[in-house]
Short mmCIF file of C-alpha atoms in Angstrom, two decimals:
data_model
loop_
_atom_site.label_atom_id
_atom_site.label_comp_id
_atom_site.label_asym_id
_atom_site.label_seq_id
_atom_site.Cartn_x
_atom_site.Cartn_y
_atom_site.Cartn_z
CA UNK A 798 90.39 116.18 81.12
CA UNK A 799 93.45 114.35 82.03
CA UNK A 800 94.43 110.73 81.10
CA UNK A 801 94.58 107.77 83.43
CA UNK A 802 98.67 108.46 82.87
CA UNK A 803 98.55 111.77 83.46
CA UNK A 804 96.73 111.14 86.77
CA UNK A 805 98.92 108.60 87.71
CA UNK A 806 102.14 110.71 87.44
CA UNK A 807 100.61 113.78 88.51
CA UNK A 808 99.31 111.54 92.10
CA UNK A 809 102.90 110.28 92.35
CA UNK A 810 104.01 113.58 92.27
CA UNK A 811 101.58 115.24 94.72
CA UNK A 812 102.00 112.15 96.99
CA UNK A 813 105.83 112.87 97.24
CA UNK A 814 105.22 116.16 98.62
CA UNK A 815 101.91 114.95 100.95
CA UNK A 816 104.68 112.89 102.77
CA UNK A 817 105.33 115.73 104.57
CA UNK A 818 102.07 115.40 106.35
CA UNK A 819 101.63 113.17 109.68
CA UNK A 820 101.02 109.72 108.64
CA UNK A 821 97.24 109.40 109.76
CA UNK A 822 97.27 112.67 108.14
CA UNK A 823 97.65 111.01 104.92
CA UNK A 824 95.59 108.02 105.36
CA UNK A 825 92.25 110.44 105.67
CA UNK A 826 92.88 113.01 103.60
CA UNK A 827 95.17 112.03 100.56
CA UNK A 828 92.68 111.17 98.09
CA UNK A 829 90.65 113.99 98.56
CA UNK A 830 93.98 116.65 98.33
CA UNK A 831 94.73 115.29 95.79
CA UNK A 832 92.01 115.33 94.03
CA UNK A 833 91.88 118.99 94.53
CA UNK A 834 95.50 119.38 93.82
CA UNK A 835 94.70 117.93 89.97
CA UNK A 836 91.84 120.29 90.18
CA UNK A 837 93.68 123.26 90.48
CA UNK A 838 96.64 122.09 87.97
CA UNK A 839 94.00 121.55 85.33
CA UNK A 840 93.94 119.49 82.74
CA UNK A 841 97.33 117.34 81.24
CA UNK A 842 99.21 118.33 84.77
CA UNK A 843 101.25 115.03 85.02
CA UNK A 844 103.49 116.69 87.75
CA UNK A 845 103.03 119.00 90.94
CA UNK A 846 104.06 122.63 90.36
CA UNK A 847 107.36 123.44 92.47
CA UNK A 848 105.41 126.25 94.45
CA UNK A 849 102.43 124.15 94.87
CA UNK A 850 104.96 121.55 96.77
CA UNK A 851 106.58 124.01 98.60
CA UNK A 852 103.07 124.99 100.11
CA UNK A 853 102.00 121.43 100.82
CA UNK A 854 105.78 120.72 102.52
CA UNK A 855 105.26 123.93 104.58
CA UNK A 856 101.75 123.02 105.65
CA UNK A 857 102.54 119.57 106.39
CA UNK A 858 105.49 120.17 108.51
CA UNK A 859 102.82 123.30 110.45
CA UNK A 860 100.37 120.28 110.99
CA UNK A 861 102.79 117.91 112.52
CA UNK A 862 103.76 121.19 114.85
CA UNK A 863 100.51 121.61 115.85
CA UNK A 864 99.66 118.24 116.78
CA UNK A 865 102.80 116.88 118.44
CA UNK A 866 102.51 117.26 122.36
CA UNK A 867 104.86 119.60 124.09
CA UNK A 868 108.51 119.34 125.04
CA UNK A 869 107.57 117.94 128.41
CA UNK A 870 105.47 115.61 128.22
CA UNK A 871 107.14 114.04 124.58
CA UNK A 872 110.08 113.91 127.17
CA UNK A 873 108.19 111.75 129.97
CA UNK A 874 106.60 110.09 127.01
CA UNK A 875 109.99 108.95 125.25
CA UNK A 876 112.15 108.33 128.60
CA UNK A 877 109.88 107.10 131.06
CA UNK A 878 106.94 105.68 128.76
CA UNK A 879 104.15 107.86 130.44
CA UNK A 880 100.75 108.17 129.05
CA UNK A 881 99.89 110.97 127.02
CA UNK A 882 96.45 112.73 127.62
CA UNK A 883 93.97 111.37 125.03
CA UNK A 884 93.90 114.32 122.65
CA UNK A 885 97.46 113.00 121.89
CA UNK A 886 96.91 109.54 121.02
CA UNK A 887 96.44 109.89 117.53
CA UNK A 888 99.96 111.43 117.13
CA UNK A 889 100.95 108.59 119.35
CA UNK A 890 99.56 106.15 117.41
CA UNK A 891 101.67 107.33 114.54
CA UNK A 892 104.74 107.34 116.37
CA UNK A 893 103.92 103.83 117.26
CA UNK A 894 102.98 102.85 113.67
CA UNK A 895 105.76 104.37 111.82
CA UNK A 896 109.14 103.50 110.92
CA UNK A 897 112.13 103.67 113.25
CA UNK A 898 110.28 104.06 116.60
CA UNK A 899 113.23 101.64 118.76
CA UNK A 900 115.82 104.18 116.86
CA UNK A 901 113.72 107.12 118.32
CA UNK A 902 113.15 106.18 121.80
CA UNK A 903 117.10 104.99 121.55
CA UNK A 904 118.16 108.23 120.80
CA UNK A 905 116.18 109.44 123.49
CA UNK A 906 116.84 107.10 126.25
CA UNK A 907 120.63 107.33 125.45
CA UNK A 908 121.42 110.53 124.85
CA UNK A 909 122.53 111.14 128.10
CA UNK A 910 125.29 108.31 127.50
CA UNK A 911 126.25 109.48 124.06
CA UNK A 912 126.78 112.76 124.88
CA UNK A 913 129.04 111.60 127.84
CA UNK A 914 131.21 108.99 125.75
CA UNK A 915 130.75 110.97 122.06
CA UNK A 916 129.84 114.30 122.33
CA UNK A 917 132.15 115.60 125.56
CA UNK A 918 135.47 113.71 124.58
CA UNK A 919 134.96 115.36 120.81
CA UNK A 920 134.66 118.73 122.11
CA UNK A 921 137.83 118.64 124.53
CA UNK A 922 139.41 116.70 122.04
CA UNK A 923 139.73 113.32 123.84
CA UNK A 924 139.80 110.34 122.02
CA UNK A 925 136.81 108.68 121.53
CA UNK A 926 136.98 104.75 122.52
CA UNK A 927 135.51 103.47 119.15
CA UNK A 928 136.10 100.08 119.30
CA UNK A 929 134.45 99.54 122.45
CA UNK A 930 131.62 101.90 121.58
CA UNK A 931 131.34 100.83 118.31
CA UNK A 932 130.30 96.96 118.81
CA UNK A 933 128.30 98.40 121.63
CA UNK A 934 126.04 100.74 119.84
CA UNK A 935 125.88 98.20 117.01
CA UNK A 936 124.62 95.44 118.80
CA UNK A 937 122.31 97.88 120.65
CA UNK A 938 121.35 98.69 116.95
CA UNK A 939 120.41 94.98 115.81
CA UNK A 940 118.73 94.34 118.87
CA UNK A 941 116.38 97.24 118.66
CA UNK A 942 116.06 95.93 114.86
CA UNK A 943 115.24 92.56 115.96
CA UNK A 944 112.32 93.28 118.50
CA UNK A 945 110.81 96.10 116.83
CA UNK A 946 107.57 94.41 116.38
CA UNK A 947 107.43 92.72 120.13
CA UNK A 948 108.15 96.21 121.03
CA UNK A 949 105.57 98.05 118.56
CA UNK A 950 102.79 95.38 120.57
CA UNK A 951 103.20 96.44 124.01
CA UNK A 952 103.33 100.33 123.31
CA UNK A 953 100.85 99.99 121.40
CA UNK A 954 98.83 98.16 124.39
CA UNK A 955 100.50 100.34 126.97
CA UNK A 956 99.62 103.69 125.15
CA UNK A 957 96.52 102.69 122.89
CA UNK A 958 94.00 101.00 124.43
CA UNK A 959 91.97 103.68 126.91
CA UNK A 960 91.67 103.83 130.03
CA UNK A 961 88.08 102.32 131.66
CA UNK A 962 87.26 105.92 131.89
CA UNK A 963 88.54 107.19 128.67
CA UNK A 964 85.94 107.44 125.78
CA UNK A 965 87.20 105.25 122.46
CA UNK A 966 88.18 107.53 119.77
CA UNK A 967 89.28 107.18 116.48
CA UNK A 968 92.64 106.45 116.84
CA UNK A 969 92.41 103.82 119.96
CA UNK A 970 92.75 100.11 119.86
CA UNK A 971 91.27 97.27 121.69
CA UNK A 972 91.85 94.38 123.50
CA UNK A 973 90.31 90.95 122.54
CA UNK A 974 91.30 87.52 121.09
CA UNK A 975 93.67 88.20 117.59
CA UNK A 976 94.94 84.83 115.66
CA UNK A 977 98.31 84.26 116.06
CA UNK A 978 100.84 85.59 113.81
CA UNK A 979 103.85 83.11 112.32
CA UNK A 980 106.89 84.51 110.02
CA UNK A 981 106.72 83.08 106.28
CA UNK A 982 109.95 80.46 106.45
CA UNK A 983 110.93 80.99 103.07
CA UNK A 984 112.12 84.67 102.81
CA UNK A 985 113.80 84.78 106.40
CA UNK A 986 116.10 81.69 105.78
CA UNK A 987 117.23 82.88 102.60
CA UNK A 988 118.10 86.14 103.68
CA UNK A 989 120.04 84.63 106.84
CA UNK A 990 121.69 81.82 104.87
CA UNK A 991 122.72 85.27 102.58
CA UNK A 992 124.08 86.84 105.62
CA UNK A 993 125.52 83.46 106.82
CA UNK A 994 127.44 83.31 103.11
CA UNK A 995 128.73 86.84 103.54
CA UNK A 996 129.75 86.60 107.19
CA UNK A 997 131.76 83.25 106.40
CA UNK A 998 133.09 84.72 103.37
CA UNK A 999 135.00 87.63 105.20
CA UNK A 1000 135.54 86.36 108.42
CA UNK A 1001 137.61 83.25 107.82
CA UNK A 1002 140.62 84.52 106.24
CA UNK A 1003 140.89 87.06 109.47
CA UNK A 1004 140.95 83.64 111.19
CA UNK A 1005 144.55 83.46 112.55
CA UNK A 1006 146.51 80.98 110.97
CA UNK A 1007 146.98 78.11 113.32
CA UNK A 1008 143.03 77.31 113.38
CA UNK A 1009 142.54 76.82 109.89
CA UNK A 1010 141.70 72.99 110.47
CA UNK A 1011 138.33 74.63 112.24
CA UNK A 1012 136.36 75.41 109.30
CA UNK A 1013 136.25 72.32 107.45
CA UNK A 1014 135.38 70.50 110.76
CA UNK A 1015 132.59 72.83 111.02
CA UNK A 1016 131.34 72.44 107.63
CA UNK A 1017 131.17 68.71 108.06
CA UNK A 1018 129.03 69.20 110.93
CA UNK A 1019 126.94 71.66 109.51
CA UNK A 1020 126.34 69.00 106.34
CA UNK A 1021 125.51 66.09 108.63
CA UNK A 1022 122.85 68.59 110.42
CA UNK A 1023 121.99 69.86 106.92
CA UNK A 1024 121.15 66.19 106.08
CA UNK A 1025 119.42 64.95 109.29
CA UNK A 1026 116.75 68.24 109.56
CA UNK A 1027 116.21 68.00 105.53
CA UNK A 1028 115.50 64.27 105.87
CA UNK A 1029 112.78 65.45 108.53
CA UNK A 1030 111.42 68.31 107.30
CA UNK A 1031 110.56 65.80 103.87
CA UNK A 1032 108.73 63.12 106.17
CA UNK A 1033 107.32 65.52 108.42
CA UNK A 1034 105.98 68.67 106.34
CA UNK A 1035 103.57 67.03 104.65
CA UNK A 1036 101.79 65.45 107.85
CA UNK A 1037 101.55 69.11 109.69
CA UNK A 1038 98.44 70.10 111.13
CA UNK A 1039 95.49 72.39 109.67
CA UNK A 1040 96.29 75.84 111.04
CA UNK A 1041 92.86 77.79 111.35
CA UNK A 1042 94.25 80.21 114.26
CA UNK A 1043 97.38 81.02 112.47
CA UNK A 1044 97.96 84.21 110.37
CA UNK A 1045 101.06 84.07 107.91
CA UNK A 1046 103.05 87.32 108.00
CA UNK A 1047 106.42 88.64 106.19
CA UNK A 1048 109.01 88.92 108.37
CA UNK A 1049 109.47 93.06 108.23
CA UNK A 1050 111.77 95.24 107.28
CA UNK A 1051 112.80 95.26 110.79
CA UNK A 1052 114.10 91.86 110.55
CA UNK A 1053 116.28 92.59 107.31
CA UNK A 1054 117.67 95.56 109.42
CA UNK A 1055 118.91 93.23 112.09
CA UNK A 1056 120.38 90.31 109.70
CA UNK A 1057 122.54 93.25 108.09
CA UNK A 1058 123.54 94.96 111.14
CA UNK A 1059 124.00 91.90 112.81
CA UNK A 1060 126.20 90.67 109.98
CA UNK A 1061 128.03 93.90 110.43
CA UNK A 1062 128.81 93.43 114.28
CA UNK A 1063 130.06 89.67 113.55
CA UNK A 1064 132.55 91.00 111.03
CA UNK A 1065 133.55 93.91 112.96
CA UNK A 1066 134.04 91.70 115.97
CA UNK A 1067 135.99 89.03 114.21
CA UNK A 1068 138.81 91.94 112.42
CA UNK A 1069 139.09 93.45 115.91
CA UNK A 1070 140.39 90.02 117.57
CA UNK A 1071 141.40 86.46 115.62
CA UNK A 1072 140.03 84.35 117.78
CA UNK A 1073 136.78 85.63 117.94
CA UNK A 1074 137.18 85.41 113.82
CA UNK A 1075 137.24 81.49 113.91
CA UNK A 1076 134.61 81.18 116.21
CA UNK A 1077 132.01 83.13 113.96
CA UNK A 1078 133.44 82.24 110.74
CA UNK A 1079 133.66 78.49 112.15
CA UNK A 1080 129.53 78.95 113.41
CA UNK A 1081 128.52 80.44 110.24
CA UNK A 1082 130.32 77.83 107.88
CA UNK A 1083 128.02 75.33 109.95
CA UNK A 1084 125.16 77.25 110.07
CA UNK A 1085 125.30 77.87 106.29
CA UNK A 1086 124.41 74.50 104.86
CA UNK A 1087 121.36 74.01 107.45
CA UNK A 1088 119.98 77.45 106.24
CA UNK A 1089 120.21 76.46 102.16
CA UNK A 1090 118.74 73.12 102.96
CA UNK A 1091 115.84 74.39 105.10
CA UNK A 1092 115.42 77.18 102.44
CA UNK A 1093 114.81 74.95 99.78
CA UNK A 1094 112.59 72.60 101.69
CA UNK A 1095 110.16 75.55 102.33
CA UNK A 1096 110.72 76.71 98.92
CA UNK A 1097 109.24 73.42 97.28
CA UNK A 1098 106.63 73.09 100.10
CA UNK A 1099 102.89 73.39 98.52
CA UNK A 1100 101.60 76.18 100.54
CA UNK A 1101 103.17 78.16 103.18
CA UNK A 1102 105.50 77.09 105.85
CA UNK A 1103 106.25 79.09 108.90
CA UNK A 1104 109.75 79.45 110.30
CA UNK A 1105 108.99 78.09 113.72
CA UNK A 1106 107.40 75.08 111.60
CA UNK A 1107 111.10 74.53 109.92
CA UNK A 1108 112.62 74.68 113.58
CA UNK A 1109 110.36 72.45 114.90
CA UNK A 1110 110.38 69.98 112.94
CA UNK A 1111 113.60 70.20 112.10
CA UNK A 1112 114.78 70.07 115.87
CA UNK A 1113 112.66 67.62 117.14
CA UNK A 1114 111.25 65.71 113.81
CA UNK A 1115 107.54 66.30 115.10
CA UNK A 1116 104.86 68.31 113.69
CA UNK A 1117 104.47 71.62 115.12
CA UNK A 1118 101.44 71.55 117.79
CA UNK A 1119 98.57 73.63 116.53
CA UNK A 1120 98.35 77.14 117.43
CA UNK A 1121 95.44 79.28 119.20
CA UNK A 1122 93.80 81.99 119.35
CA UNK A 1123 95.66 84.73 121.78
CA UNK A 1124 95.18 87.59 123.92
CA UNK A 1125 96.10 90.98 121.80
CA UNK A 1126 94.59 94.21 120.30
CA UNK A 1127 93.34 95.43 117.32
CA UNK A 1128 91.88 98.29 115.53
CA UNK A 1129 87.92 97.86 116.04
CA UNK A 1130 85.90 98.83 112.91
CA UNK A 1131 84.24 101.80 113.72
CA UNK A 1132 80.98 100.79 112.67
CA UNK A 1133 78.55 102.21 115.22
CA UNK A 1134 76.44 99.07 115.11
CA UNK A 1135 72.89 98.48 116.44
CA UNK A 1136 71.99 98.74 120.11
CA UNK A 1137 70.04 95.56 121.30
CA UNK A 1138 66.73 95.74 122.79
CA UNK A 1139 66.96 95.04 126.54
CA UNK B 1432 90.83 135.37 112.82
CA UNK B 1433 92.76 135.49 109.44
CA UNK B 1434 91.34 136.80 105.91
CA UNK B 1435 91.55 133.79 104.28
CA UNK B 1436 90.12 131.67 107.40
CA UNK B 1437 87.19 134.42 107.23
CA UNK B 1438 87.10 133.65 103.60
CA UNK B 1439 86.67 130.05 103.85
CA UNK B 1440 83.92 130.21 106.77
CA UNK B 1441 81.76 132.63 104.49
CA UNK B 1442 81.98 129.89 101.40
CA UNK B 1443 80.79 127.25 103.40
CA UNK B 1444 77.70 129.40 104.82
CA UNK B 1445 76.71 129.78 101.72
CA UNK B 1446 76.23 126.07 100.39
CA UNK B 1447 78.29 122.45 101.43
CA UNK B 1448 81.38 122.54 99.12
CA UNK B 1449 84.03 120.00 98.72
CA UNK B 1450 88.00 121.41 98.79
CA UNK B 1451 87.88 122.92 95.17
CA UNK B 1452 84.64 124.91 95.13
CA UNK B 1453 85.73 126.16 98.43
CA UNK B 1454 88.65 127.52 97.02
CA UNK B 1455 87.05 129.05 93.66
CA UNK B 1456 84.05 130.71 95.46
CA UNK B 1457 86.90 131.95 97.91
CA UNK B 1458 88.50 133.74 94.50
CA UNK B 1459 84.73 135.02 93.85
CA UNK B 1460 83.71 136.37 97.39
CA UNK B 1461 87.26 138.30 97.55
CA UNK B 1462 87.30 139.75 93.98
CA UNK B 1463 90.32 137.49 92.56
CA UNK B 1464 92.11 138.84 95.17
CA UNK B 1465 92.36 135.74 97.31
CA UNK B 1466 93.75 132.87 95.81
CA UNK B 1467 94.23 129.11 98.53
CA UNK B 1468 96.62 126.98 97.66
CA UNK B 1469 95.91 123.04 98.80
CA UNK B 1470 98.01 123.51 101.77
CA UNK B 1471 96.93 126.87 102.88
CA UNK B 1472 93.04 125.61 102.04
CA UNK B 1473 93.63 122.13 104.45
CA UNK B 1474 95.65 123.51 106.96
CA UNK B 1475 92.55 126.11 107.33
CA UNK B 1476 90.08 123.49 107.21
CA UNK B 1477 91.80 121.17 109.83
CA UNK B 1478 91.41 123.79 112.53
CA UNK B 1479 88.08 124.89 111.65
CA UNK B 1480 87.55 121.29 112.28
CA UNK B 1481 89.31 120.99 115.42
CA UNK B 1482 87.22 124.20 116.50
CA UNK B 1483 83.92 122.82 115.40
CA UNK B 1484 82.93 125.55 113.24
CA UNK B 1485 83.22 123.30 110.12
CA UNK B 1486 82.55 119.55 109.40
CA UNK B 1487 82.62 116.73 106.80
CA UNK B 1488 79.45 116.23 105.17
CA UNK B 1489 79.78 113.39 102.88
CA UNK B 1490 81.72 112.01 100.23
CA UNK B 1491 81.56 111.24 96.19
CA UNK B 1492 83.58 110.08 93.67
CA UNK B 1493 83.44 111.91 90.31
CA UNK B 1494 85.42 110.99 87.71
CA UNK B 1495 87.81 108.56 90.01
CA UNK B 1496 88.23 111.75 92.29
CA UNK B 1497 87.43 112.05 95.66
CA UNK B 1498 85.20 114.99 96.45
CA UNK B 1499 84.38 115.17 100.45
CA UNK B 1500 82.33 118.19 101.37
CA UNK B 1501 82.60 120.12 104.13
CA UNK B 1502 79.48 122.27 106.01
CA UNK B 1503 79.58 124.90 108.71
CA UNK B 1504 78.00 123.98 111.69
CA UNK B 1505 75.76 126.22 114.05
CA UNK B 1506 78.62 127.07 116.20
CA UNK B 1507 80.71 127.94 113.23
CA UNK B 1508 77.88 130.00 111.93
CA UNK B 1509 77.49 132.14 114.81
CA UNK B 1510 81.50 132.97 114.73
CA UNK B 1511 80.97 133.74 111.34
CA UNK B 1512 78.05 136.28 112.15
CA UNK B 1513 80.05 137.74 115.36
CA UNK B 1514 83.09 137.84 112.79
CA UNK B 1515 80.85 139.75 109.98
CA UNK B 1516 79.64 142.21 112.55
CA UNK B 1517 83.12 143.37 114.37
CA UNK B 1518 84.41 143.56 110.34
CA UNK B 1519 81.33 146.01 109.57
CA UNK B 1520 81.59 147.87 113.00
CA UNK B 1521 85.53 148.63 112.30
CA UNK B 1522 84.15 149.48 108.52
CA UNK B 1523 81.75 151.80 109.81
CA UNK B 1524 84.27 153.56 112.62
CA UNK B 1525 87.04 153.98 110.03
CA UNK B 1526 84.37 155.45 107.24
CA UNK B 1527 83.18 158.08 109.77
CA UNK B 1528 86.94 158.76 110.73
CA UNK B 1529 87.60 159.18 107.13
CA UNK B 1530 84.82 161.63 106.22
CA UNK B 1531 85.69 165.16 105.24
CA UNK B 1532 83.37 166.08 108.88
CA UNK B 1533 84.55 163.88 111.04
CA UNK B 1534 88.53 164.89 109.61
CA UNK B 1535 87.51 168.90 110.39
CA UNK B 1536 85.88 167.99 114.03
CA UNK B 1537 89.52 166.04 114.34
CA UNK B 1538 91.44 169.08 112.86
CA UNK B 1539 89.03 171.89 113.98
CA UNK B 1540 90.07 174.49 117.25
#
């Protein structure tokens, strides 16, 4: 019989492959293939065979075939946000729930564009205006990033939740009253006073050369702020409010997506034209010392402070007002539950 | 319907099994001849499913593995008897085909 270690390696193994199953896929049916996967590699297996993968990666890409809805109505789906007949929602649910889904319906709702400006100048052999299209697609790029999880809540509402006549099924959601969610402060500002570092870094010495008096002006600035919202958030954070409808989440991947590529488009814009360059370099120089100083307020904070906490209080010197319950949906427990007498 | 998906429905009519004994009495009924891998097994399973001819039964964990078992149902079962009587009609046609009379009679003036 194999050892816990054997397992373990042999499951990391088998789970590499299982990837190439849908996503719901997976969350059902892992366990139990792999369970049977060990079974059939006997005893001391620690890793997959090759030809058992190749099986499982062939299988798993047939599956997500089968159950992906046809060209035209994934078309009306991805340009026009239609509904997709219920027998589709699990796949749809996936699509909602997985990685990447603003860069998929981007794709999608642009393509018409970037085969105009991209694909049709490369084939007649036309120059392609990259440094106009380049910022553009960039900034399209950081603000998909940014709202990724505004825009995973209303597909999923728009496209989840069924229809008065629709019966629930397995993959459905439901509205009802959800506590709010609030960003963990401490994470986000030190990854933006990181991109705020970087950004300063490279963009001030493509400042041109008569506006060099701009950054330590801004610095100063950013200091006195630095001062002035530290001084608050010490009075202040320890007199916020008990938070009962609150619900403290990491900021996302998403999020770390958009600081980088919206690093990237700063320093891309300030090389392509010097003024530009002292205006960012001269914001994030300011910005810089109000992100380390908020960042190490939240980091000595005794429990957890939320980012529009550090604004708040920091901005106005009050306590943030208490949050509430709010309209949203959810994924129901699928309990079948007792049916009251009448 | 394939061999293998034949295969499957026939180890399930005889007894609930979970993913593995499904595949070794498959390797029994067919002689060794028929060997499922994981993939092949699930992807069979998952329309059988969809069809309704096969469902989950329950669930236990043996030795930290998960073992959910699988039944046919009595839609499934009736397939499987239609199924089982076209593959012994066609076994029956072919053997009289195949017999020295019925190869004269073809052959004969």
């Amino acid at each position: 019989m194999a050892t816990p270690e054997h397992c373990t390696s042999f499951e990391r193994s088998a789970h590499r492959y299982l990837r190439a199953y849908p996503r719901r896929w997976r969350l059902s049916k892992e366990a139990e293939v792999t369970a049977v996967l060990a079974d059939l590699a006997g005893p001391g297996a620690t890793r997959l065979d090759l030809r058992s993968g190749a099986g499982l990666v062939v299988n798993g890409f047939r599956t997500r075939h089968r159950e992906r809805p046809p060209l035209h109505l994934l078309a009306a789906y991805r340009i026009f946000g239609r509904r997709l007949p219920p027998r589709y929602r699990g796949w749809v649910r996936d699509d909602i729930e997985g990685a990447l889904l603003g860069f998929r319906q981007m794709v999608w709702r642009f393509s018409p564009m970037i085969f105009a400006w991209v694909v049709v100048p490369l084939v007649i052999g036309h120059p392609v205006a990259w440094n106009l299209l380049g910022p553009y697609f960039l900034l399209l790029a950081t603000v998909t990033a940014a709202t990724a999880a505004r825009r995973r809540r209303t597909e999923a509402g728009r496209h989840l939740v069924p229809g008065v006549d629709e019966p629930f099924g397995p993959s459905d959601l439901a509205r009802g009253w959800i506590l709010r969610d609030r960003v963990r402060a401490r994470p986000m500002l030190g990854r933006l006073a990181c991109a705020a570092a970087v950004v300063a870094a490279i963009a001030t010495p493509m400042s041109i050369g008569g506006a060099r008096w701009v950054q330590p002006v801004a610095l100063a600035v950013g200091a006195a702020i630095a001062v002035l919202a530290g001084r608050r958030l010490r009075r202040v954070v320890p007199r916020r409010r008990e938070q009962g409808a609150r619900r403290m989440v990491d900021h996302g991947t998403h999020w770390d997506a958009a600081i980088v590529l919206g690093a990237a488009l700063l320093i891309g814009l300030a090389s392509l034209w010097g003024q530009v360059a002292v205006a960012i370099s001269a914001s994030a120089v300011a910005l810089l010392p109000v992100l380390v100083v908020a960042w190490r307020e939240a980091a000595r904070t005794l429990g957890e402070l939320a980012l529009v906490d550090v604004w708040t209080i920091g901005a106005t010197g009050q306590v943030s007002p208490v949050d509430r319950v709010v309209k949203g949906i959810f994924a129901p427990p699928m309990d079948t539950g007792t049916e009251l007498a009448q | 319907m394939s061999e293998q998906a034949y295969l499957v429905l026939l180890a399930l009519a005889q007894e609930p099994r979970h993913g593995y004994g499904v595949v070794q009495a498959v390797k029994e009924i067919s002689d060794d001849r028929v060997h499922l891998g994981a993939g092949t097994l699930y992807g069979i399973l998952d329309r059988l499913v969809a069809a309704q001819y096969a469902e989950a039964s329950g669930e236990i964990v043996v030795d930290g593995r998960l073992r959910r078992y699988y039944r046919l149902t009595p839609s499934g079962r009736d397939v499987l008897t239609e199924e089982t009587a076209r593959i012994a009609g066609l076994a029956a046609r072919a053997q009289r085909l195949l017999a020295p009379a019925g190869r004269l009679a073809l052959g004969g003036a």
